[in-house]
XYZ file of C-alpha atoms in Angstrom:
449
model
C 45.814 142.111 103.136
C 43.347 140.306 105.516
C 43.989 139.733 109.159
C 43.999 135.841 108.547
C 46.672 136.052 105.850
C 48.733 138.375 107.883
C 48.662 136.126 110.776
C 49.501 133.044 108.562
C 52.602 135.006 107.156
C 53.654 136.071 110.837
C 53.489 132.464 111.908
C 55.550 131.279 108.967
C 58.101 133.963 109.536
C 58.436 133.129 113.245
C 58.871 129.413 112.370
C 61.601 130.164 109.867
C 63.346 132.595 112.112
C 63.437 130.146 114.988
C 64.550 127.308 112.773
C 61.407 125.237 114.033
C 61.170 121.797 112.465
C 58.036 120.882 110.526
C 57.001 117.389 111.505
C 55.448 115.591 108.648
C 52.751 113.068 109.856
C 53.669 109.545 109.266
C 53.417 106.184 111.234
C 55.817 106.131 114.217
C 59.242 104.785 113.218
C 58.904 105.500 109.512
C 61.423 107.600 107.843
C 60.465 110.470 105.693
C 62.131 108.626 102.583
C 59.543 105.745 102.975
C 56.421 107.798 103.825
C 54.753 107.209 100.373
C 54.513 103.475 101.112
C 52.399 104.092 104.293
C 49.116 105.806 103.058
C 46.386 105.589 105.806
C 43.407 105.056 103.476
C 45.075 102.332 101.394
C 45.974 98.764 102.162
C 49.687 98.353 103.125
C 51.877 96.147 101.087
C 54.945 94.770 102.893
C 58.111 96.502 101.583
C 59.366 92.966 100.411
C 56.276 92.363 98.620
C 55.364 89.221 100.589
C 51.819 90.369 101.607
C 49.224 93.000 101.659
C 47.370 93.859 104.795
C 44.821 96.376 105.821
C 46.371 99.653 107.005
C 44.917 99.429 110.503
C 47.225 96.330 111.183
C 50.434 98.661 110.785
C 51.958 99.215 114.219
C 49.405 96.965 115.972
C 52.154 95.168 117.869
C 51.623 91.916 115.734
C 54.168 91.084 112.976
C 52.486 90.345 109.662
C 55.313 90.987 107.205
C 58.314 88.688 106.974
C 60.522 91.813 106.756
C 58.929 93.432 109.703
C 57.954 96.469 107.693
C 54.362 96.555 109.057
C 55.687 97.200 112.719
C 58.185 100.116 112.410
C 57.128 101.486 115.634
C 56.866 98.544 117.761
C 59.035 95.699 119.068
C 56.796 92.984 117.508
C 59.089 92.023 114.681
C 62.533 90.521 115.513
C 64.085 91.914 112.297
C 62.303 95.237 112.490
C 64.056 98.796 112.784
C 62.918 102.044 114.269
C 63.649 105.370 112.801
C 64.632 108.233 115.184
C 63.892 111.500 113.467
C 66.200 113.350 115.978
C 65.205 116.891 114.688
C 68.161 119.185 115.310
C 70.607 116.396 115.062
C 71.180 113.280 112.833
C 68.480 110.713 112.083
C 69.248 107.139 113.008
C 67.956 103.529 112.964
C 67.816 101.365 115.926
C 66.664 97.603 116.213
C 62.982 97.487 117.135
C 64.025 95.382 120.058
C 65.082 98.617 121.780
C 61.774 100.128 121.526
C 60.246 100.827 125.015
C 62.962 98.915 126.727
C 63.495 101.678 129.306
C 66.683 103.069 127.732
C 66.728 106.183 125.742
C 68.415 105.430 122.349
C 66.923 108.230 120.273
C 68.134 111.799 121.399
C 64.427 112.957 120.774
C 63.210 110.208 123.047
C 60.714 108.895 120.569
C 61.779 105.154 121.095
C 60.395 105.337 124.559
C 57.009 106.556 124.128
C 55.334 103.948 126.158
C 57.939 102.673 128.642
C 57.596 105.385 131.368
C 61.227 106.084 131.091
C 62.303 109.674 132.013
C 64.266 110.910 128.828
C 65.362 114.372 127.871
C 65.411 115.625 124.305
C 69.144 116.247 123.674
C 69.188 116.555 119.898
C 69.604 120.279 119.715
C 72.591 120.270 122.212
C 74.239 117.319 120.322
C 73.537 119.043 116.983
C 75.222 122.078 118.228
C 78.283 120.242 119.387
C 78.465 118.287 116.094
C 78.245 121.591 114.091
C 81.130 123.001 116.127
C 83.207 119.775 115.558
C 82.394 119.988 111.819
C 83.389 123.597 111.728
C 86.756 122.642 113.293
C 87.153 119.777 110.887
C 86.133 122.086 107.934
C 88.824 124.695 109.050
C 91.498 121.895 109.269
C 90.535 120.589 105.932
C 90.719 123.968 104.340
C 94.103 124.852 106.015
C 95.235 121.348 105.070
C 94.076 121.629 101.406
C 95.923 124.929 101.019
C 99.191 123.252 102.405
C 98.531 120.519 99.972
C 98.521 122.981 96.957
C 101.904 124.340 98.238
C 103.299 120.771 98.421
C 101.972 120.015 94.929
C 103.748 123.224 93.601
C 106.987 122.383 95.445
C 106.850 118.863 94.145
C 106.314 120.032 90.535
C 109.254 122.340 90.777
C 111.412 119.762 92.531
C 110.617 117.064 89.752
C 111.369 119.556 87.088
C 114.830 120.199 88.709
C 115.401 116.426 89.029
C 114.459 115.840 85.479
C 116.958 118.556 84.327
C 119.643 117.117 86.508
C 118.967 113.747 85.271
C 118.506 114.837 81.708
C 117.615 111.337 80.448
C 121.256 110.338 80.845
C 120.719 107.325 83.049
C 122.503 104.943 80.778
C 125.291 107.254 80.307
C 125.579 107.691 84.092
C 125.644 103.814 84.431
C 128.597 103.634 82.103
C 130.298 106.422 84.120
C 129.807 104.437 87.202
C 131.043 101.186 85.674
C 134.057 103.067 84.350
C 134.734 104.603 87.722
C 134.667 101.155 89.419
C 137.143 99.646 86.985
C 140.129 100.968 89.039
C 138.493 99.451 92.106
C 138.195 96.123 90.408
C 141.806 96.242 89.398
C 142.996 97.193 92.764
C 140.870 94.330 94.350
C 142.290 91.690 91.946
C 145.944 92.896 92.689
C 145.293 92.815 96.284
C 143.821 89.249 96.062
C 146.916 88.015 94.016
C 149.295 89.570 96.448
C 147.402 88.130 99.523
C 147.384 84.559 97.899
C 151.235 84.818 97.427
C 151.702 85.892 101.073
C 149.385 83.108 102.399
C 151.550 80.635 100.445
C 154.805 81.885 102.079
C 153.226 81.857 105.496
C 151.937 78.205 104.833
C 155.580 77.072 103.927
C 157.039 78.757 106.983
C 154.456 77.023 109.203
C 155.397 73.737 107.613
C 159.077 74.372 108.373
C 158.142 75.391 111.947
C 156.186 72.114 112.481
C 159.198 70.114 110.921
C 161.558 71.633 113.362
C 159.407 70.945 116.376
C 159.078 67.316 115.246
C 162.809 67.142 114.722
C 163.431 68.494 118.325
C 161.206 65.735 119.570
C 162.998 63.010 117.719
C 166.468 64.299 118.587
C 166.698 62.437 121.804
C 170.383 63.265 122.577
C 169.966 66.885 121.357
C 173.075 66.662 119.228
C 171.539 68.495 116.232
C 170.963 65.071 114.249
C 168.476 62.379 114.294
C 169.918 58.911 113.844
C 168.440 55.720 112.771
C 168.664 54.465 116.341
C 166.672 57.594 117.546
C 164.023 56.927 115.071
C 163.756 53.302 115.991
C 163.144 54.280 119.502
C 159.909 55.944 118.591
C 157.492 53.072 117.929
C 154.757 55.461 117.042
C 156.542 55.806 113.721
C 156.158 51.961 113.018
C 154.194 51.709 109.883
C 153.070 48.091 110.220
C 152.701 48.263 114.069
C 154.789 45.106 114.394
C 156.653 46.615 117.338
C 159.941 47.568 115.672
C 161.241 49.663 112.777
C 163.474 47.934 110.195
C 166.274 49.790 108.610
C 164.206 50.192 105.331
C 161.129 51.503 107.337
C 163.467 53.859 108.974
C 164.814 55.073 105.766
C 161.253 55.703 104.579
C 160.391 57.514 107.592
C 163.418 59.659 107.192
C 162.004 60.714 103.771
C 158.354 61.019 104.734
C 159.329 63.136 107.765
C 160.265 65.906 105.432
C 157.995 68.119 103.178
C 158.193 67.263 99.491
C 160.198 70.391 98.573
C 162.535 69.559 101.457
C 162.848 65.941 100.641
C 164.139 66.841 97.136
C 166.532 69.427 98.607
C 167.912 66.915 101.250
C 168.211 64.170 98.714
C 169.967 66.196 95.989
C 172.329 67.900 98.455
C 173.152 64.627 100.303
C 172.024 66.161 103.559
C 170.208 62.881 104.233
C 173.244 60.826 105.350
C 172.439 57.486 106.926
C 169.186 59.018 108.110
C 171.048 61.607 109.959
C 168.795 64.681 109.444
C 170.213 68.196 109.731
C 167.876 70.458 111.607
C 165.992 72.830 109.137
C 166.605 76.472 109.331
C 163.439 78.199 110.401
C 162.622 81.885 109.889
C 160.035 83.211 112.328
C 157.037 84.470 110.336
C 156.153 88.130 110.601
C 153.228 88.962 112.398
C 150.478 90.204 109.904
C 147.402 92.106 110.825
C 143.827 91.539 109.733
C 144.049 94.766 107.821
C 145.800 92.859 104.951
C 142.550 90.936 104.390
C 140.645 94.026 103.620
C 140.410 95.738 100.201
C 142.524 98.830 99.912
C 140.478 102.035 99.889
C 139.622 103.888 96.564
C 141.614 106.954 95.735
C 139.844 110.302 96.156
C 139.029 110.721 92.287
C 137.709 107.167 91.939
C 135.530 107.472 95.055
C 134.099 110.747 93.703
C 133.193 109.280 90.527
C 131.483 106.323 92.009
C 129.482 108.577 94.501
C 128.318 110.765 91.667
C 127.115 107.837 89.712
C 125.259 106.471 92.672
C 123.728 109.857 93.343
C 122.268 110.064 89.889
C 120.986 106.507 89.938
C 119.251 107.149 93.374
C 117.717 110.263 91.612
C 116.453 108.068 88.951
C 114.779 105.769 91.532
C 113.203 108.688 93.219
C 111.660 109.936 90.008
C 110.192 106.568 89.448
C 108.144 106.495 92.704
C 104.394 106.990 92.688
C 104.044 110.084 94.941
C 100.230 110.506 94.158
C 98.351 111.976 91.296
C 99.951 115.411 91.597
C 103.201 114.120 93.431
C 101.669 115.615 96.755
C 103.388 112.832 98.831
C 106.848 113.556 97.392
C 107.846 115.658 100.446
C 107.585 112.456 102.627
C 110.477 110.718 100.626
C 113.655 110.479 102.712
C 111.933 111.662 105.883
C 111.086 109.716 109.081
C 108.366 110.220 111.818
C 108.380 108.833 115.211
C 105.692 108.039 117.802
C 106.772 107.312 121.389
C 104.540 104.993 123.580
C 105.041 103.785 127.200
C 107.012 100.736 125.767
C 108.206 101.334 122.284
C 109.320 103.884 119.882
C 107.692 103.488 116.382
C 109.442 104.828 113.255
C 107.843 105.435 109.950
C 109.976 106.299 106.988
C 107.552 106.690 104.066
C 108.314 104.735 100.871
C 111.106 102.926 102.766
C 110.200 101.121 106.033
C 108.406 100.752 109.498
C 110.198 99.834 112.626
C 109.702 99.350 116.319
C 112.384 99.695 119.018
C 112.066 99.058 122.834
C 112.089 102.258 124.683
C 114.414 101.011 127.418
C 117.054 99.123 125.356
C 116.992 96.382 122.834
C 117.201 95.728 119.134
C 115.006 97.346 116.482
C 112.301 95.182 114.847
C 111.406 95.632 111.146
C 107.715 95.954 110.679
C 107.675 96.050 107.020
C 109.208 97.468 103.944
C 107.500 99.672 101.489
C 105.080 97.694 99.255
C 102.360 99.846 97.738
C 99.432 102.168 97.961
C 96.570 99.947 99.538
C 93.565 102.167 99.746
C 90.130 101.399 98.177
C 89.673 101.855 94.435
C 87.930 105.272 94.897
C 90.602 106.439 97.352
C 93.693 104.622 96.556
C 96.231 107.094 98.208
C 94.514 106.842 101.716
C 96.507 103.804 102.742
C 100.111 102.490 102.585
C 101.149 98.830 102.800
C 104.516 97.768 104.332
C 105.136 94.098 104.156
C 107.942 91.483 104.400
C 109.115 92.514 107.930
C 110.887 90.559 110.407
C 109.198 87.212 111.151
C 107.248 86.395 114.175
C 107.914 83.370 116.224
C 106.110 80.426 114.616
C 104.131 83.095 112.656
C 104.105 85.178 109.552
C 106.365 88.046 108.629
C 105.337 91.324 110.252
C 103.486 93.897 108.081
C 101.984 97.335 108.651
C 99.205 99.292 107.117
C 99.383 103.019 107.358
C 96.033 104.946 107.387
C 96.335 108.476 106.194
C 94.120 111.168 107.358
C 93.779 114.924 106.605
C 95.639 117.178 109.080
C 97.698 120.381 109.013
C 100.648 118.632 110.490
C 102.687 115.430 109.378
C 102.709 113.158 112.392
C 102.157 109.650 113.374
C 99.114 109.720 115.760
C 98.824 106.112 116.864
C 99.752 102.493 116.445
C 97.998 99.232 117.216
C 98.287 95.541 116.477
C 94.678 94.425 115.449
C 95.928 90.979 114.415
C 99.097 89.047 115.295
C 102.129 90.467 113.596
C 99.795 92.789 111.515
C 100.118 96.445 112.601
C 97.983 99.634 112.012
C 99.371 103.024 112.108
C 97.408 106.303 111.857
C 99.208 109.077 109.989
C 98.124 112.634 109.408
C 99.300 114.661 106.423
C 98.067 117.623 104.430
C 98.888 115.628 101.299
C 95.653 113.613 101.692
C 93.284 116.598 102.284
C 90.583 116.948 99.735
C 89.109 120.313 98.608
C 86.602 121.028 101.443
C 82.796 121.479 100.788
C 80.992 124.172 102.383
C 79.774 123.764 105.907
C 76.107 123.908 104.773
C 76.859 121.014 102.459
C 78.560 119.050 105.133
C 75.571 119.634 107.560
C 73.085 118.835 104.915
C 74.649 115.386 104.553
C 73.732 114.813 108.238
C 70.326 116.104 108.377
C 67.016 114.737 107.155
C 64.314 117.364 106.892
């Protein structure tokens, strides 16, 4: 092996061992992916195809192309963009107006090549920190995905158990429920009938009481009778308002003074004698409590049958929910999670509702009822939508979007109100964790070689 070849191999080994980046020559500000469009020995055609210019007019600080593609490394074109290679970190694009503006935008300092600004290349340090962060995220995703597999297994077992318990007997259970409620319907009807009878008795006794009070008012001499003379002394009873009561008018008043049933009794028993009225006998109504207005409770057997029927119907409802492709979100059902801030306590009950309550007293506000999964088409189960909440003053009904992110724990991490009466809630759960890619694949997605 010649000394020259040995030196070449040694140099390559050192470069690979130190992870040195190989800088491929291209015009300043051009990304590697567009290198083929910038060949020094050929005329340059604007990337939008608008014109062709000699190559020496590329990066000459004069804008020739309408799309600014001839000035990738200067600030000549207002719509141009500059590519930061940022070896050791992530490449990036910045507006060409930031080139040589005295502020270091690229971590490799390439945007300030002619401004005199003092910049330090921080790409490797930033890359190291990002790799550490990605490593932590990868570990969380890995652990979260393992937890998700457990959730799927438990959900599958739970669904099988529910299906067995339901056994496809939903219609039969409805019949059981309705049969169990028949005694309740009968009890309610009997109660209402009894209550109507009691109310009629109370009404009649109240009429008698009012009649007795009127009698006492008309019986001026308190002799227990109301005579024609006594009636005629009460001009408020004068039907034609002529200032006096005739004997006929008095007789009519005698009859009208009494309730219909009492009129008949007085007339047929001759207790109405020359318009002398015998004071009515009044029984004091018994005091009745408000509890008579309420329906009597079910007996133990009936209540047990009703509870059982409702339990099975709720089971049917739970089975019908969309808990994700593998029912990984089923464990959230019937659970609630809270986040306490300086002013409020936010409460998320997945597949049910979202609410907000003042921390130091006050009523709870409904921020939305379960609506649907609302993520994008390629990631439907990444967002929940809760709507039809309590109305805002002169505004729409409140609604909440819940954004789900991967995490080892199930917890509400933040809430905000980006628009009036529209809330955003951040929620971590292992159920949304996807199978993790290797760290090398993740890093590859952030690096342009």
